[in-house]
């Protein structure tokens, strides 16, 4: 007899339906799984065999063939344990029920307990799009998928609970659709009120957060670059529900969610060490997984000590910074992960760190300085909208009694500016100024006559590229949004151009 059970797998951050076809026939006892299964799927044979016996059912001493269709698509993970088990029970007549309205996903322990899986959210969303009425999921994945509407979520902690529901013995109550996990605050952040001085760097960080702009901080050791960067999450704009869903999908695929934190409702902050590999940054592997740039999607990727990162790791950032996605190709598969993040970098001005320091002498030769800063390529530097110096903090600033502005106050302005941008670009697919196309720049970055004249002079003085010109306009647009102004004046152009001035000071040798 042949049974046909619906399940699903994950491909990138999307899911796709998978039919689990089970044939139990006469012949020498065997248990084969076909349809391009990986090692974890093949090992489901032993888990399912133990579950069937330990739950009091008869395991057939016949030839069992399991086909996972479509057969030309690679199947990964233990998500198919439950459908294979239910398929065998139906094919052997131990479950007499119509299963056409259900889908099944879940890993099984040897005793029949349902264990959580990676990628539950995109899988359930794919099943909903396929028109499935109800899906059985492990109980621990319930909170994660409770945001999906239009499909019944049936949480179970043991395979016998699934069987009892199918036989009508003890029905499982479906989860009520809920946005509670999105509303729940899961993190507390460091506060900018604790940062002494550094008014100009904090202003630049506010601008970067409001417009989603990439930012580079240059300063001596101990000036507070890392401290400033680690507080960026406290001023980032609130996530929309759509952004949270997309970010949660990536973290679900990677396996970063937990029962305590089943949903990503705050913007991620990723800070990989400078020893990170190319695959760790971009993603990859034999069976591709997201890298740091995708885990930072809709959030911040912070690279401390920027010149210390391997050159190939830095260069992989260029294309995702432009396109907002990265495509990973392997011989047996090609996947695309979204990678639209705000890049925040910090570095010393030279190897010893004290170039331009008011009290400490730099020990580096001009050639040493050039070699150090030239580890950052021109094309990557050109994709960084804001470049600022973070000077050493004076004794008076450290010992002053005046407390700085809190992150909560800064975030209010950032949220207002970001809301202006969302309404302005509604229907275009753009959510903030950093991602404006050339057409949108011409349409929404109107300059006053005096601002246009000033920008012309700056373009010639800084020998800007076309990309650099566009980025000054984008940053000026954000500064104007923070002030609630529609037209960009020379005041905003002057401030935005100051954020490109370090090209001449530190990176002049490549010009």
mmCIF file of C-alpha atoms in Angstrom, residues 121-282:
data_model
loop_
_atom_site.group_PDB
_atom_site.id
_atom_site.type_symbol
_atom_site.label_atom_id
_atom_site.label_comp_id
_atom_site.label_asym_id
_atom_site.label_seq_id
_atom_site.Cartn_x
_atom_site.Cartn_y
_atom_site.Cartn_z
ATOM 1 C CA UNK A 121 8.406 29.866 10.163
ATOM 2 C CA UNK A 122 9.248 29.870 6.409
ATOM 3 C CA UNK A 123 8.072 26.251 6.144
ATOM 4 C CA UNK A 124 4.663 26.965 7.684
ATOM 5 C CA UNK A 125 4.275 30.106 5.573
ATOM 6 C CA UNK A 126 4.993 28.042 2.435
ATOM 7 C CA UNK A 127 2.371 25.485 3.451
ATOM 8 C CA UNK A 128 -0.163 28.260 3.974
ATOM 9 C CA UNK A 129 0.578 29.603 0.483
ATOM 10 C CA UNK A 130 0.081 26.079 -0.870
ATOM 11 C CA UNK A 131 -3.456 26.059 0.538
ATOM 12 C CA UNK A 132 -2.918 23.568 3.394
ATOM 13 C CA UNK A 133 -5.669 23.670 6.037
ATOM 14 C CA UNK A 134 -3.684 22.515 9.095
ATOM 15 C CA UNK A 135 -0.127 21.614 10.032
ATOM 16 C CA UNK A 136 1.283 19.625 12.953
ATOM 17 C CA UNK A 137 4.355 21.294 14.453
ATOM 18 C CA UNK A 138 6.537 20.585 17.512
ATOM 19 C CA UNK A 139 5.184 22.428 20.561
ATOM 20 C CA UNK A 140 8.421 24.399 20.974
ATOM 21 C CA UNK A 141 7.996 25.844 17.465
ATOM 22 C CA UNK A 142 4.441 26.959 18.276
ATOM 23 C CA UNK A 143 5.230 30.514 19.469
ATOM 24 C CA UNK A 144 7.459 31.105 16.434
ATOM 25 C CA UNK A 145 4.763 30.195 13.900
ATOM 26 C CA UNK A 146 1.807 31.657 15.834
ATOM 27 C CA UNK A 147 2.074 34.853 13.757
ATOM 28 C CA UNK A 148 1.027 32.979 10.594
ATOM 29 C CA UNK A 149 -2.646 33.433 9.776
ATOM 30 C CA UNK A 150 -4.780 31.424 7.381
ATOM 31 C CA UNK A 151 -3.642 27.962 8.518
ATOM 32 C CA UNK A 152 -4.402 25.937 11.662
ATOM 33 C CA UNK A 153 -1.305 25.358 13.795
ATOM 34 C CA UNK A 154 -1.569 22.089 15.742
ATOM 35 C CA UNK A 155 1.243 21.901 18.332
ATOM 36 C CA UNK A 156 2.223 18.471 19.634
ATOM 37 C CA UNK A 157 4.939 17.255 21.979
ATOM 38 C CA UNK A 158 4.688 13.520 21.150
ATOM 39 C CA UNK A 159 3.826 11.458 18.093
ATOM 40 C CA UNK A 160 0.981 9.773 20.009
ATOM 41 C CA UNK A 161 -0.711 13.164 20.436
ATOM 42 C CA UNK A 162 -0.689 13.443 16.645
ATOM 43 C CA UNK A 163 -2.123 9.928 16.271
ATOM 44 C CA UNK A 164 -4.822 10.575 18.899
ATOM 45 C CA UNK A 165 -5.890 13.706 17.017
ATOM 46 C CA UNK A 166 -6.021 11.911 13.671
ATOM 47 C CA UNK A 167 -8.113 9.089 15.167
ATOM 48 C CA UNK A 168 -10.434 11.538 16.924
ATOM 49 C CA UNK A 169 -9.509 10.239 20.386
ATOM 50 C CA UNK A 170 -8.153 13.509 21.802
ATOM 51 C CA UNK A 171 -8.179 16.503 19.447
ATOM 52 C CA UNK A 172 -5.400 19.079 19.640
ATOM 53 C CA UNK A 173 -6.574 22.648 20.100
ATOM 54 C CA UNK A 174 -5.162 24.885 17.332
ATOM 55 C CA UNK A 175 -2.991 27.814 18.337
ATOM 56 C CA UNK A 176 -4.767 31.134 18.208
ATOM 57 C CA UNK A 177 -3.047 33.530 15.742
ATOM 58 C CA UNK A 178 -1.158 36.055 17.811
ATOM 59 C CA UNK A 179 1.176 39.015 17.389
ATOM 60 C CA UNK A 180 2.142 38.838 21.065
ATOM 61 C CA UNK A 181 5.651 37.619 20.303
ATOM 62 C CA UNK A 182 6.163 40.646 18.063
ATOM 63 C CA UNK A 183 4.999 43.075 20.723
ATOM 64 C CA UNK A 184 7.081 41.525 23.491
ATOM 65 C CA UNK A 185 10.297 43.395 24.280
ATOM 66 C CA UNK A 186 13.169 40.921 24.425
ATOM 67 C CA UNK A 187 16.267 43.066 24.924
ATOM 68 C CA UNK A 188 17.526 46.012 26.901
ATOM 69 C CA UNK A 189 20.256 48.210 25.481
ATOM 70 C CA UNK A 190 23.145 50.350 26.631
ATOM 71 C CA UNK A 191 22.322 54.063 26.786
ATOM 72 C CA UNK A 192 24.045 56.998 25.069
ATOM 73 C CA UNK A 193 23.448 59.024 28.239
ATOM 74 C CA UNK A 194 26.406 57.132 29.713
ATOM 75 C CA UNK A 195 28.803 58.371 26.999
ATOM 76 C CA UNK A 196 30.851 61.377 28.091
ATOM 77 C CA UNK A 197 31.366 64.031 25.412
ATOM 78 C CA UNK A 198 31.551 62.946 21.754
ATOM 79 C CA UNK A 199 28.663 65.179 20.693
ATOM 80 C CA UNK A 200 29.603 65.223 17.006
ATOM 81 C CA UNK A 201 30.045 61.432 16.709
ATOM 82 C CA UNK A 202 26.677 60.921 18.443
ATOM 83 C CA UNK A 203 25.061 63.323 15.981
ATOM 84 C CA UNK A 204 26.547 61.373 13.074
ATOM 85 C CA UNK A 205 25.309 58.087 14.550
ATOM 86 C CA UNK A 206 21.821 59.550 14.888
ATOM 87 C CA UNK A 207 21.891 60.543 11.215
ATOM 88 C CA UNK A 208 23.132 57.086 10.213
ATOM 89 C CA UNK A 209 20.378 55.362 12.206
ATOM 90 C CA UNK A 210 17.661 57.641 10.826
ATOM 91 C CA UNK A 211 18.586 56.999 7.198
ATOM 92 C CA UNK A 212 20.128 53.499 7.392
ATOM 93 C CA UNK A 213 23.503 54.862 6.265
ATOM 94 C CA UNK A 214 26.808 52.997 6.468
ATOM 95 C CA UNK A 215 29.294 54.621 8.834
ATOM 96 C CA UNK A 216 33.038 54.554 9.546
ATOM 97 C CA UNK A 217 34.602 55.837 12.780
ATOM 98 C CA UNK A 218 38.319 56.654 12.937
ATOM 99 C CA UNK A 219 40.049 57.514 16.192
ATOM 100 C CA UNK A 220 42.795 56.556 18.648
ATOM 101 C CA UNK A 221 42.477 53.612 21.049
ATOM 102 C CA UNK A 222 40.210 54.356 23.997
ATOM 103 C CA UNK A 223 38.345 57.216 22.345
ATOM 104 C CA UNK A 224 35.038 55.330 22.587
ATOM 105 C CA UNK A 225 34.466 53.967 19.070
ATOM 106 C CA UNK A 226 33.347 50.530 20.228
ATOM 107 C CA UNK A 227 31.338 52.018 23.093
ATOM 108 C CA UNK A 228 29.460 54.261 20.661
ATOM 109 C CA UNK A 229 28.845 51.407 18.217
ATOM 110 C CA UNK A 230 27.479 49.032 20.853
ATOM 111 C CA UNK A 231 24.839 51.598 21.759
ATOM 112 C CA UNK A 232 23.538 51.940 18.187
ATOM 113 C CA UNK A 233 20.774 49.322 18.739
ATOM 114 C CA UNK A 234 19.265 51.620 21.389
ATOM 115 C CA UNK A 235 18.473 54.314 18.781
ATOM 116 C CA UNK A 236 17.580 52.222 15.739
ATOM 117 C CA UNK A 237 14.010 52.727 14.475
ATOM 118 C CA UNK A 238 11.341 50.224 15.452
ATOM 119 C CA UNK A 239 10.932 47.296 13.095
ATOM 120 C CA UNK A 240 7.828 46.953 10.987
ATOM 121 C CA UNK A 241 5.986 43.632 11.167
ATOM 122 C CA UNK A 242 7.145 42.726 7.645
ATOM 123 C CA UNK A 243 10.791 43.418 8.548
ATOM 124 C CA UNK A 244 10.458 41.323 11.700
ATOM 125 C CA UNK A 245 8.981 38.388 9.754
ATOM 126 C CA UNK A 246 11.810 38.430 7.204
ATOM 127 C CA UNK A 247 14.497 38.722 9.873
ATOM 128 C CA UNK A 248 12.927 35.934 11.937
ATOM 129 C CA UNK A 249 12.948 33.658 8.885
ATOM 130 C CA UNK A 250 16.726 34.006 8.579
ATOM 131 C CA UNK A 251 17.325 33.414 12.278
ATOM 132 C CA UNK A 252 14.943 30.445 12.174
ATOM 133 C CA UNK A 253 16.816 28.840 9.272
ATOM 134 C CA UNK A 254 20.101 29.337 11.135
ATOM 135 C CA UNK A 255 18.685 27.938 14.391
ATOM 136 C CA UNK A 256 19.119 31.037 16.558
ATOM 137 C CA UNK A 257 15.557 31.122 17.909
ATOM 138 C CA UNK A 258 14.618 29.652 21.279
ATOM 139 C CA UNK A 259 11.388 29.098 23.263
ATOM 140 C CA UNK A 260 12.227 32.215 25.288
ATOM 141 C CA UNK A 261 12.924 34.289 22.159
ATOM 142 C CA UNK A 262 10.838 32.759 19.350
ATOM 143 C CA UNK A 263 10.596 35.939 17.289
ATOM 144 C CA UNK A 264 13.032 38.688 16.307
ATOM 145 C CA UNK A 265 11.313 41.955 17.205
ATOM 146 C CA UNK A 266 14.392 44.164 17.622
ATOM 147 C CA UNK A 267 16.923 44.961 14.943
ATOM 148 C CA UNK A 268 19.855 42.525 15.040
ATOM 149 C CA UNK A 269 23.362 43.693 15.956
ATOM 150 C CA UNK A 270 26.095 41.389 14.672
ATOM 151 C CA UNK A 271 29.749 41.953 15.569
ATOM 152 C CA UNK A 272 31.904 39.144 14.107
ATOM 153 C CA UNK A 273 35.557 38.952 15.197
ATOM 154 C CA UNK A 274 38.186 39.913 12.633
ATOM 155 C CA UNK A 275 39.177 36.229 12.335
ATOM 156 C CA UNK A 276 35.815 35.456 10.676
ATOM 157 C CA UNK A 277 36.146 33.426 7.475
ATOM 158 C CA UNK A 278 34.806 34.284 4.032
ATOM 159 C CA UNK A 279 32.016 31.703 4.406
ATOM 160 C CA UNK A 280 31.267 32.912 7.927
ATOM 161 C CA UNK A 281 30.734 36.443 6.627
ATOM 162 C CA UNK A 282 28.996 35.747 3.310
#
